């Protein structure tokens, strides 16, 4: 039984939830339920909606400090309270909630990865996303419209077949389809043989789709706040205090917090923050850019990814086309967009869909991606006691928010690594057990 989003549901959670690690249950402050009736009432009375989350003074100590108020930090806080009764938690962010990659991504959710470990893990996240709107009483606009990864060569077709087989073995819906079927699903795609890179087939993944990233961040934040967890925006962590091999506190721009459990969820800044605790991560930060067009009538029935052309596109509920590509080819901490990116993007996308030539690009932006050598995340303990990481999310981590939050919360609460995330331990880089996902994660985030 979890946070259900209705007053009855929340009361049910209070009655049925397990006690926390210290024998207490977090206080749940019932947030106002969003419904047609409450919309009508507010419209009639003009009464303001309550704030979705509140500001707090920084306490001198917390049971757990989570650094980073993106989807990973917020989800971990939510499942700590919901599943383990731990709510003496601070989520601190140097900027604003969702201001990192969690508010900058192109919101593709899928589980058609290459390794069994990856498929299993991301599939759990898709399942959690499917129930998230009802659970949080917050419309996260998850549209499972289908996901197509195009193959333009025999070798990429072989990789698609490989992925389809692994997906099926793990119970995930994926199949390789030919150009005719692709044309039927997306009539605007050029599947002729007259182009530079003809489309030979595609991996079709029906459960894949897009979600509304802001809504996910805000929905989690609202639930986290209702559990009494403190979200501290504009609170930068500047140092992590370690004594006798274990964490004892973090220093922030608003004061010191004593704590023995710290979770690093800082994506592009993951290695900088880990460095504060003396932990080296095999991560290089690269900018990743994206762009969006003016809204047009709905015509795109699936998310389209082309690894060969380094481009992908989806259409939002409002009709905008959202484009992305692979990371900029150099490590950097700059989030400036470049003309080079838009020129290349336009050329590649017109190769796939020449008929959209007149649609105008209205905006481009960038985020900072924490890239690992094997394109899989780093989750779990570090050599510093109490300092755990949920990082290395590169260009593909938004879809993993719920499952990572759930697993990291379990690790922090029980001090045991859940089986689902064991393959992603930091130790894999020294033990030679990489989880190679490059074939499924380099462009199609
Ligand atoms: C353009 C783009 C497109 C993408 N598309 C997809 C996609 O389609 N699907 C997908 O699954 N993933 C995608 N991703 C990747 C995804 O967005 C990220 O992997 C995911 O959002 C990471 O979430 P997070 O919560 O770990 O980090 P973030 O959301 O980046 O949050 C980290 C937070 O840490 C804070 N922070 C940093 N340093 C400190 C400090 N010292 N003290 C306090 N706070 C600090 C930052 O301010 C930030 O808010 C994309 C990324 C980009 C940039």
XYZ file of C-alpha atoms and ligand atoms in Angstrom:
498
model
C 0.000 0.000 0.000
C 1.504 3.322 -0.920
C 0.852 7.007 -1.255
C -2.306 6.808 -3.290
C -3.247 10.414 -3.824
C -6.767 10.274 -2.489
C -7.708 11.192 1.026
C -9.051 7.713 1.557
C -5.925 6.270 -0.085
C -3.604 8.322 2.073
C -5.479 7.309 5.213
C -5.202 3.740 3.978
C -1.459 4.258 3.658
C -1.337 5.574 7.222
C -3.230 2.540 8.518
C -1.345 -0.051 6.541
C 2.175 1.282 6.169
C 5.040 -0.372 7.939
C 6.729 1.408 10.780
C 9.999 3.126 10.008
C 13.459 1.903 10.881
C 13.258 3.716 14.218
C 9.774 2.374 14.944
C 8.015 5.574 13.920
C 5.873 6.294 10.942
C 6.397 9.518 8.987
C 3.744 12.139 9.471
C 1.764 12.513 6.299
C 0.286 15.958 5.739
C -2.578 15.284 3.362
C -2.110 17.420 0.240
C -5.227 18.741 -1.432
C -6.564 16.145 -3.841
C -6.576 17.175 -7.493
C -9.943 16.264 -9.021
C -12.631 17.709 -11.293
C -14.557 18.650 -8.166
C -11.671 20.555 -6.566
C -11.005 22.310 -9.894
C -14.643 23.365 -9.984
C -14.545 24.531 -6.365
C -11.402 26.603 -6.897
C -12.898 28.069 -10.082
C -16.043 29.024 -8.200
C -14.403 30.449 -5.075
C -11.229 31.888 -6.630
C -9.358 30.337 -3.694
C -5.613 29.853 -4.328
C -4.210 26.344 -4.719
C -1.883 25.366 -1.865
C 1.849 25.360 -2.593
C 3.014 22.027 -3.965
C 6.069 21.998 -1.692
C 7.229 24.363 1.037
C 10.438 26.070 2.135
C 11.991 25.143 5.499
C 14.810 26.274 7.745
C 17.833 24.015 7.472
C 17.987 21.705 10.505
C 21.421 21.030 12.059
C 21.035 17.293 11.411
C 19.065 14.840 9.285
C 19.003 11.020 9.134
C 19.666 11.178 5.402
C 20.895 13.965 3.127
C 20.190 13.606 -0.584
C 22.244 15.878 -2.823
C 20.339 16.823 -5.986
C 16.618 17.561 -6.374
C 16.210 15.931 -9.765
C 14.050 12.901 -10.430
C 16.600 10.565 -8.799
C 16.949 12.510 -5.555
C 13.219 13.141 -5.253
C 12.258 9.549 -6.064
C 14.749 8.202 -3.500
C 13.277 10.540 -0.864
C 9.749 9.467 -1.766
C 10.452 5.717 -1.500
C 12.460 6.214 1.717
C 9.331 7.621 3.334
C 6.749 5.523 1.547
C 8.413 2.110 1.719
C 10.639 2.432 4.791
C 9.100 5.075 7.005
C 12.215 7.289 6.916
C 11.257 10.942 6.571
C 13.966 12.803 8.494
C 15.484 13.522 5.121
C 16.801 16.666 3.440
C 16.917 16.951 -0.347
C 19.322 19.783 -1.122
C 19.918 21.403 -4.475
C 22.217 24.232 -5.421
C 19.685 25.496 -7.966
C 15.980 24.835 -8.234
C 14.039 21.593 -8.163
C 14.166 19.926 -11.587
C 16.605 22.572 -12.847
C 19.197 19.966 -13.838
C 18.766 17.275 -16.458
C 15.443 16.222 -14.977
C 13.907 19.375 -16.439
C 16.010 19.371 -19.618
C 15.598 15.899 -21.042
C 13.499 14.721 -23.945
C 11.454 12.450 -21.667
C 11.741 9.167 -23.533
C 10.802 6.162 -21.414
C 11.586 2.633 -22.631
C 13.121 -0.657 -21.530
C 14.428 -2.161 -24.814
C 18.058 -2.291 -23.699
C 20.761 -4.747 -24.699
C 21.864 -6.575 -21.545
C 19.527 -8.726 -19.423
C 20.549 -6.660 -16.352
C 19.625 -3.429 -18.121
C 16.334 -4.709 -19.564
C 15.172 -6.062 -16.193
C 16.085 -2.842 -14.414
C 14.489 -0.390 -16.886
C 11.404 -2.577 -17.218
C 10.726 -2.193 -13.489
C 10.879 1.581 -14.026
C 8.368 1.456 -16.897
C 6.013 -0.497 -14.628
C 6.413 2.075 -11.835
C 5.831 4.913 -14.327
C 2.643 3.224 -15.555
C 1.085 3.576 -12.099
C 2.722 6.857 -11.072
C -0.050 9.298 -12.027
C -2.649 7.396 -9.999
C -0.230 6.828 -7.134
C 0.822 10.480 -6.823
C -2.545 12.002 -7.861
C -0.533 14.019 -10.366
C -0.937 13.687 -14.128
C 2.516 12.751 -15.423
C 1.180 12.401 -19.002
C 2.825 9.082 -19.800
C 2.025 8.270 -23.464
C 3.111 4.757 -24.421
C 2.894 5.485 -28.129
C 5.636 3.065 -29.173
C 9.330 3.424 -29.921
C 11.148 2.663 -33.187
C 14.937 2.295 -33.438
C 15.826 2.331 -37.119
C 18.455 0.075 -38.678
C 20.250 1.408 -41.740
C 22.801 -1.399 -42.131
C 23.052 -5.155 -41.761
C 25.135 -4.826 -38.617
C 22.635 -2.566 -36.863
C 19.811 -4.892 -37.951
C 21.740 -7.696 -36.257
C 21.965 -5.637 -33.033
C 18.188 -4.980 -33.225
C 17.531 -8.715 -33.515
C 19.833 -9.347 -30.568
C 18.022 -6.733 -28.482
C 14.607 -8.096 -29.505
C 15.568 -11.608 -28.353
C 16.945 -10.422 -24.995
C 13.889 -8.208 -24.493
C 11.511 -11.090 -25.192
C 13.399 -13.383 -22.819
C 12.928 -10.753 -20.102
C 9.209 -10.407 -20.936
C 9.558 -7.000 -22.625
C 7.612 -6.324 -25.838
C 10.107 -5.757 -28.696
C 10.252 -7.066 -32.259
C 12.115 -6.370 -35.472
C 9.877 -5.066 -38.238
C 10.502 -4.301 -41.919
C 10.154 -1.087 -43.963
C 6.505 -1.722 -44.922
C 5.396 -2.076 -41.335
C 7.480 1.007 -40.414
C 5.746 3.007 -43.153
C 2.371 1.855 -41.843
C 3.215 3.047 -38.316
C 4.834 6.336 -39.424
C 3.736 7.273 -42.972
C 5.918 10.407 -43.025
C 9.192 8.469 -42.796
C 11.104 8.113 -46.060
C 11.613 4.353 -46.380
C 12.668 4.499 -50.050
C 16.037 3.221 -51.229
C 16.844 6.615 -52.797
C 18.415 8.039 -49.623
C 21.956 8.060 -48.243
C 21.109 5.556 -45.505
C 18.057 3.477 -46.527
C 15.946 2.079 -43.669
C 16.310 -1.711 -43.671
C 14.201 -2.411 -40.588
C 13.586 -1.287 -37.023
C 13.294 -2.490 -33.461
C 9.685 -1.777 -32.497
C 9.079 -1.455 -28.752
C 5.383 -0.939 -28.067
C 5.593 -0.030 -24.319
C 8.052 2.821 -25.002
C 6.936 6.419 -25.200
C 7.218 9.864 -23.690
C 6.283 11.420 -20.372
C 6.009 14.961 -19.017
C 9.292 15.433 -17.130
C 8.261 18.497 -15.079
C 5.122 16.729 -13.911
C 7.160 13.757 -12.703
C 9.501 16.040 -10.731
C 6.653 18.088 -9.278
C 4.518 15.032 -8.503
C 7.339 13.415 -6.539
C 8.145 16.727 -4.815
C 4.537 17.128 -3.699
C 4.469 13.632 -2.243
C 7.875 14.072 -0.599
C 6.703 17.314 1.001
C 3.543 15.612 2.240
C 5.703 13.070 4.059
C 7.411 15.921 5.923
C 10.704 15.630 4.044
C 12.503 18.955 3.614
C 13.355 20.119 0.104
C 16.025 22.841 0.235
C 16.509 24.701 -3.023
C 19.401 27.164 -3.499
C 21.456 25.131 -1.029
C 24.771 24.081 -2.523
C 26.883 21.350 -0.961
C 30.433 22.676 -0.783
C 32.135 19.922 1.249
C 31.491 16.478 2.707
C 32.978 15.706 6.112
C 34.460 12.231 6.452
C 35.889 10.867 9.716
C 37.427 7.411 10.255
C 36.279 6.300 6.797
C 32.627 7.318 7.236
C 30.479 10.333 6.423
C 29.650 12.591 9.384
C 28.180 15.636 7.678
C 27.849 17.905 4.691
C 28.627 21.595 4.483
C 26.329 23.786 2.474
C 26.036 27.449 1.555
C 23.324 27.658 4.257
C 25.201 25.877 7.025
C 26.461 22.480 8.115
C 24.250 19.392 8.393
C 25.310 16.480 10.585
C 24.393 13.146 8.996
C 25.776 9.642 8.554
C 23.992 8.864 5.311
C 24.508 10.850 2.121
C 23.165 10.014 -1.333
C 24.823 11.645 -4.345
C 22.272 12.257 -7.150
C 23.964 15.117 -8.955
C 24.244 13.783 -12.548
C 26.623 16.118 -14.445
C 28.276 17.148 -11.160
C 28.464 13.596 -9.786
C 32.236 13.294 -9.904
C 32.747 16.784 -8.402
C 30.486 15.929 -5.452
C 31.978 12.435 -5.046
C 35.412 14.079 -5.027
C 34.324 16.057 -1.938
C 34.113 12.718 -0.094
C 37.396 11.553 -1.611
C 35.692 9.077 -3.962
C 36.889 8.890 -7.582
C 34.276 7.934 -10.168
C 34.927 6.716 -13.740
C 32.731 9.493 -15.105
C 33.318 12.220 -17.678
C 30.769 15.031 -18.048
C 29.604 15.856 -21.575
C 26.982 18.388 -22.703
C 23.910 16.996 -24.464
C 21.742 19.254 -26.588
C 18.125 19.084 -27.678
C 15.702 21.273 -29.631
C 11.987 21.775 -30.148
C 9.794 23.093 -32.998
C 6.588 25.083 -33.077
C 3.497 22.872 -32.552
C 2.043 21.174 -35.628
C -0.904 18.839 -36.205
C -0.303 15.367 -34.801
C 1.321 13.073 -37.344
C 4.046 11.138 -35.538
C 2.713 7.862 -34.159
C 5.913 6.746 -32.378
C 9.271 7.895 -31.048
C 11.822 7.563 -33.891
C 15.526 6.946 -33.245
C 18.317 6.629 -35.797
C 21.693 5.707 -34.331
C 23.374 5.967 -37.736
C 22.124 9.523 -38.277
C 22.672 10.431 -34.590
C 19.174 11.824 -34.217
C 15.809 11.074 -32.632
C 12.395 12.728 -32.648
C 9.076 12.517 -30.829
C 5.931 14.645 -30.864
C 4.503 16.060 -27.642
C 0.820 16.088 -26.734
C 0.841 19.776 -27.717
C 2.231 18.949 -31.165
C 5.831 20.194 -30.874
C 8.539 18.002 -32.401
C 11.285 17.320 -29.858
C 14.698 16.431 -31.294
C 17.814 15.070 -29.698
C 21.164 13.605 -30.666
C 24.257 12.101 -29.086
C 26.405 13.991 -26.585
C 28.748 16.766 -27.723
C 32.055 15.079 -28.556
C 34.069 16.774 -25.798
C 33.939 16.825 -22.015
C 32.684 20.181 -20.633
C 30.502 21.838 -18.001
C 28.972 24.378 -20.389
C 25.257 24.344 -21.217
C 25.420 26.715 -24.169
C 23.703 25.535 -27.329
C 25.653 25.536 -30.596
C 24.748 26.344 -34.195
C 26.728 23.300 -35.262
C 24.246 21.106 -33.380
C 21.147 22.610 -35.013
C 22.661 22.547 -38.511
C 23.612 18.911 -38.190
C 20.309 17.985 -36.588
C 18.271 19.653 -39.335
C 20.275 17.928 -42.069
C 19.877 14.491 -40.504
C 16.209 14.775 -39.629
C 15.317 15.941 -43.142
C 17.005 12.828 -44.454
C 14.396 10.841 -42.513
C 11.374 13.128 -42.962
C 11.848 15.554 -45.873
C 8.254 16.787 -45.578
C 8.891 18.677 -42.316
C 11.345 21.110 -43.969
C 9.089 24.108 -43.354
C 8.502 23.490 -39.628
C 10.374 26.087 -37.536
C 12.725 25.291 -34.671
C 11.853 27.577 -31.755
C 14.267 26.638 -28.995
C 17.370 24.631 -28.175
C 19.011 23.864 -24.843
C 21.547 21.580 -23.179
C 22.187 19.582 -20.027
C 25.259 17.945 -18.483
C 25.543 14.187 -18.749
C 27.628 11.990 -16.459
C 28.977 9.422 -18.923
C 30.450 6.077 -17.813
C 32.672 3.853 -19.985
C 29.973 1.158 -20.415
C 26.903 3.435 -20.732
C 25.396 1.964 -17.550
C 24.846 3.758 -14.242
C 26.864 3.515 -11.033
C 24.617 2.697 -8.095
C 25.379 1.655 -4.565
C 28.041 1.872 -1.883
C 31.425 3.537 -2.154
C 34.599 2.972 -0.104
C 33.371 5.769 2.232
C 30.873 4.372 4.742
C 27.474 6.021 4.460
C 28.282 7.757 1.163
C 26.237 6.109 -1.585
C 25.901 7.081 -5.225
C 23.142 7.003 -7.818
C 25.024 8.486 -10.762
C 26.395 7.797 -14.231
C 22.993 8.419 -15.748
C 24.415 9.893 -18.881
C 21.802 10.517 -21.522
C 19.313 7.871 -20.357
C 18.543 8.367 -16.665
C 15.174 10.066 -16.598
C 13.380 6.831 -17.399
C 15.159 5.208 -14.447
C 14.027 7.716 -11.803
C 11.384 5.530 -10.132
C 13.329 2.255 -10.082
C 16.535 3.921 -8.905
C 14.653 5.775 -6.194
C 13.038 2.566 -5.041
C 16.306 0.622 -5.030
C 18.462 3.336 -3.450
C 15.860 3.845 -0.719
C 15.995 0.119 0.032
C 19.791 0.156 0.149
C 19.871 3.149 2.507
C 17.121 1.789 4.765
C 18.287 -1.832 4.999
C 22.015 -1.519 4.266
C 21.564 -4.363 1.743
C 22.060 -3.934 -2.000
C 18.886 -4.927 -3.894
C 19.547 -7.622 -6.500
C 18.229 -5.424 -9.321
C 21.048 -2.896 -8.904
C 23.871 -5.232 -7.857
C 25.293 -5.376 -11.443
C 25.727 -1.579 -11.429
C 28.097 -1.397 -8.443
C 31.159 0.865 -8.610
C 33.339 -2.200 -8.041
C 32.516 -3.521 -11.542
C 35.145 -1.207 -13.029
C 37.914 -2.789 -10.976
C 36.522 -6.324 -11.212
C 36.108 -6.308 -15.015
C 32.310 -6.818 -15.048
C 31.145 -3.997 -17.297
C 27.469 -3.864 -18.304
C 27.913 -2.762 -21.927
C 24.860 -0.801 -23.051
C 26.439 1.417 -25.705
C 24.588 -0.405 -28.479
C 21.251 0.550 -26.919
C 21.925 3.823 -25.134
C 24.238 6.050 -27.138
C 21.621 7.977 -29.160
C 18.196 6.607 -28.320
C 18.204 7.816 -24.744
C 19.067 17.095 -23.541
C 18.888 15.849 -22.721
C 18.022 14.858 -23.175
C 17.837 13.705 -22.410
N 16.886 12.807 -22.818
C 16.595 11.735 -22.042
C 15.525 10.882 -22.401
O 14.853 11.077 -23.419
N 15.252 9.824 -21.582
C 15.979 9.578 -20.450
O 15.699 8.592 -19.774
N 16.993 10.409 -20.073
C 17.309 11.484 -20.833
N 18.314 12.335 -20.457
C 19.114 12.045 -19.247
C 18.335 12.421 -17.999
O 17.792 13.714 -18.118
C 19.232 12.357 -16.766
O 19.954 11.155 -16.760
C 18.405 12.421 -15.486
O 17.505 13.506 -15.523
C 19.325 12.542 -14.289
O 18.532 12.861 -13.182
P 19.185 13.212 -11.805
O 18.086 13.421 -10.841
O 20.209 12.181 -11.476
O 20.028 14.540 -12.086
P 19.580 16.053 -12.357
O 18.172 16.176 -12.739
O 20.601 16.630 -13.284
O 19.716 16.692 -10.929
C 20.966 16.876 -10.319
C 20.840 18.066 -9.417
O 22.015 18.137 -8.618
C 22.199 19.496 -8.300
N 23.575 19.688 -7.825
C 24.740 19.563 -8.507
N 25.774 19.840 -7.721
C 25.280 20.158 -6.496
C 25.856 20.545 -5.254
N 27.187 20.679 -5.086
N 25.030 20.805 -4.220
C 23.686 20.695 -4.335
N 23.089 20.335 -5.499
C 23.875 20.061 -6.560
C 21.889 20.221 -9.612
O 21.550 21.571 -9.382
C 20.735 19.394 -10.158
O 19.464 19.973 -9.918
C 18.549 13.506 -21.200
C 19.439 14.500 -20.755
C 19.594 15.662 -21.498
C 20.531 16.711 -20.999
